[in-house]
CSV table of C-alpha atoms in Angstrom, one decimal:
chain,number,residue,atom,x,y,z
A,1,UNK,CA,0.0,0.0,0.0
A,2,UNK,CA,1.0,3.2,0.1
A,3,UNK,CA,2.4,3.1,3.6
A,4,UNK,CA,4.9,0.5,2.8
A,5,UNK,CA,5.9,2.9,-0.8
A,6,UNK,CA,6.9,5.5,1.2
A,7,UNK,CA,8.3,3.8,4.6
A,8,UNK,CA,10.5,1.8,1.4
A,9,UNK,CA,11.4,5.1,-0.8
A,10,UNK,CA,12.6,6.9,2.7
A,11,UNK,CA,15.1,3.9,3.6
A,12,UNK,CA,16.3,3.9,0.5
A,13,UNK,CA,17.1,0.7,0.1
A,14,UNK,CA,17.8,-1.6,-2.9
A,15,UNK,CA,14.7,-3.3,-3.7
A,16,UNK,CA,14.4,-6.1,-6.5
A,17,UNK,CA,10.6,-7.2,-7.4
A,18,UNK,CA,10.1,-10.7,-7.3
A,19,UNK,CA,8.5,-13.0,-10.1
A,20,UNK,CA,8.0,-16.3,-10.8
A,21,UNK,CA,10.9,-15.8,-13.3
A,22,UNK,CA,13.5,-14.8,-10.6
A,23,UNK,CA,12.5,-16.6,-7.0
A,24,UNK,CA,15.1,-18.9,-7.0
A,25,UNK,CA,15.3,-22.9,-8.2
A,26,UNK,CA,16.4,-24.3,-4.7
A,27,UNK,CA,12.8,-22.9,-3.2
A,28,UNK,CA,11.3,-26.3,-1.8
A,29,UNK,CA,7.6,-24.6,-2.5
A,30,UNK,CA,6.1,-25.5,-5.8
A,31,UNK,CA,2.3,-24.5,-4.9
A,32,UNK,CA,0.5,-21.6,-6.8
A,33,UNK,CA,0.6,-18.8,-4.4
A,34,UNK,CA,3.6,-15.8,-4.7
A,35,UNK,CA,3.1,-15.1,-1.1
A,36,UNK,CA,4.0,-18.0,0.3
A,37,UNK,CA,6.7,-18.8,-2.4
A,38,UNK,CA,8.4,-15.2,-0.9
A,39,UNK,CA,7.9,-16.6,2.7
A,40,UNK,CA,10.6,-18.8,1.8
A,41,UNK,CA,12.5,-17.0,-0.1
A,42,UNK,CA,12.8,-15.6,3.4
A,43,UNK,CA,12.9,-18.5,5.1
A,44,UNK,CA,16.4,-19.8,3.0
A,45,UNK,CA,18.3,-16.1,2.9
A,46,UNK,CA,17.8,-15.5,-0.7
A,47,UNK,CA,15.8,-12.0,0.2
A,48,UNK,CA,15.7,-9.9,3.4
A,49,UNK,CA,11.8,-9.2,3.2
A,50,UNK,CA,8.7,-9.7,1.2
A,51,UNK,CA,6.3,-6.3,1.2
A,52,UNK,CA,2.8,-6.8,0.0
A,53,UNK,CA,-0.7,-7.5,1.3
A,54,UNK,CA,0.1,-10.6,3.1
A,55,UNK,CA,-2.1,-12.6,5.2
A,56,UNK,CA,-0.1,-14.6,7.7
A,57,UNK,CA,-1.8,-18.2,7.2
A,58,UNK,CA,-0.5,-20.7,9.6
A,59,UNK,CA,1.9,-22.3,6.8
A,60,UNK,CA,3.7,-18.6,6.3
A,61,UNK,CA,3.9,-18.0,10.1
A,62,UNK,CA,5.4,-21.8,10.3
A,63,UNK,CA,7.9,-20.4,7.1
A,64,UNK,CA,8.8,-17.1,8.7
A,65,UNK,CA,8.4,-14.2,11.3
A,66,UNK,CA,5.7,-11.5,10.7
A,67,UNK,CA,5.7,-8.0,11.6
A,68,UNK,CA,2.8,-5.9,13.1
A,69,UNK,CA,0.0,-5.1,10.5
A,70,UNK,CA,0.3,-1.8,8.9
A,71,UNK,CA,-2.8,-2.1,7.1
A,72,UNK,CA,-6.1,-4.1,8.3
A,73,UNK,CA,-8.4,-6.0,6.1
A,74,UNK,CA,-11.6,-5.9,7.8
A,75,UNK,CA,-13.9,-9.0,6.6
A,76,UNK,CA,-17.7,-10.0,8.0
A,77,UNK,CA,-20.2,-12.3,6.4
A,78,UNK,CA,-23.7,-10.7,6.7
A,79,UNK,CA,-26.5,-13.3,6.3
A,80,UNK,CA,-30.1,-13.3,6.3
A,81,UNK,CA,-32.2,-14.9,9.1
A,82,UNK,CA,-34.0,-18.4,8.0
A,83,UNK,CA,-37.6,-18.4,9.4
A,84,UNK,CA,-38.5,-21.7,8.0
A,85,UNK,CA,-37.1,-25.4,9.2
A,86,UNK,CA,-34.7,-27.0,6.8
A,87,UNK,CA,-35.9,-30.7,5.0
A,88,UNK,CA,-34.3,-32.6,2.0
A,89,UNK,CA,-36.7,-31.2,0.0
A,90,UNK,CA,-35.1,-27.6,0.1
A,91,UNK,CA,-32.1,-28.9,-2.0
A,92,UNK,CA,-34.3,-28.6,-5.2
A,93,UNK,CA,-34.4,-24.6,-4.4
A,94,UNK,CA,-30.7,-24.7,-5.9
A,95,UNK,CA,-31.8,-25.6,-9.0
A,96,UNK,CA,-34.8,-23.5,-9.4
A,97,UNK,CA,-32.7,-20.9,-11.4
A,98,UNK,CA,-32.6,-23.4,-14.4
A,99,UNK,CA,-34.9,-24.9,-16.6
A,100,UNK,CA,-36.1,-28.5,-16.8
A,101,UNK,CA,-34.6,-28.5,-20.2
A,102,UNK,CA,-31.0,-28.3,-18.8
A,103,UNK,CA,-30.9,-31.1,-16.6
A,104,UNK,CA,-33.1,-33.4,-19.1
């Protein structure tokens, strides 16, 4: 965010982006997500931090140390109240936006 552009532009210090294209071969994690790929990029020594909009699953935290938050993402799931009992025969609601046709 912009936070971390500025607290990085007023160090000053030498910062390389990292890609799929340059995280290096030795890294033992072979799973889709760049976050956790730079956790252990960390982890081995090959870069001194990782700046971004991390969330700190258990597996990163297990990788590598955190620092304090600078920015929060705030998350709540808002649902609607069911008045009615629930029975088998509610599944078939799913498949009420389709037509008959469809499912032949």
């Amino acid at each position: 965010g912009e936070t971390v552009d500025k607290v990085i532009r007023t160090l000053g210090p030498r910062v390389t982006a990292m890609t799929r294209a340059n995280f290096s071969q030795s890294n033992p994690y072979k799973g889709g997500s760049s976050y956790t790929r730079c956790a252990w990029e960390v982890y081995l020594g090959n870069v001194d931090m990782c700046v971004g909009n991390f969330w700190e699953t258990e597996e990163r935290r297990a990788i590598s140390s955190f620092t304090s938050s600078m920015e929060v993402d705030l998350m709540m799931l808002l649902t609607s109240p069911v008045n009615s009992g629930f029975d088998v025969s509610s599944l078939k609601g799913i498949f009420r936006p389709f037509h008959d046709d469809v499912w032949g």
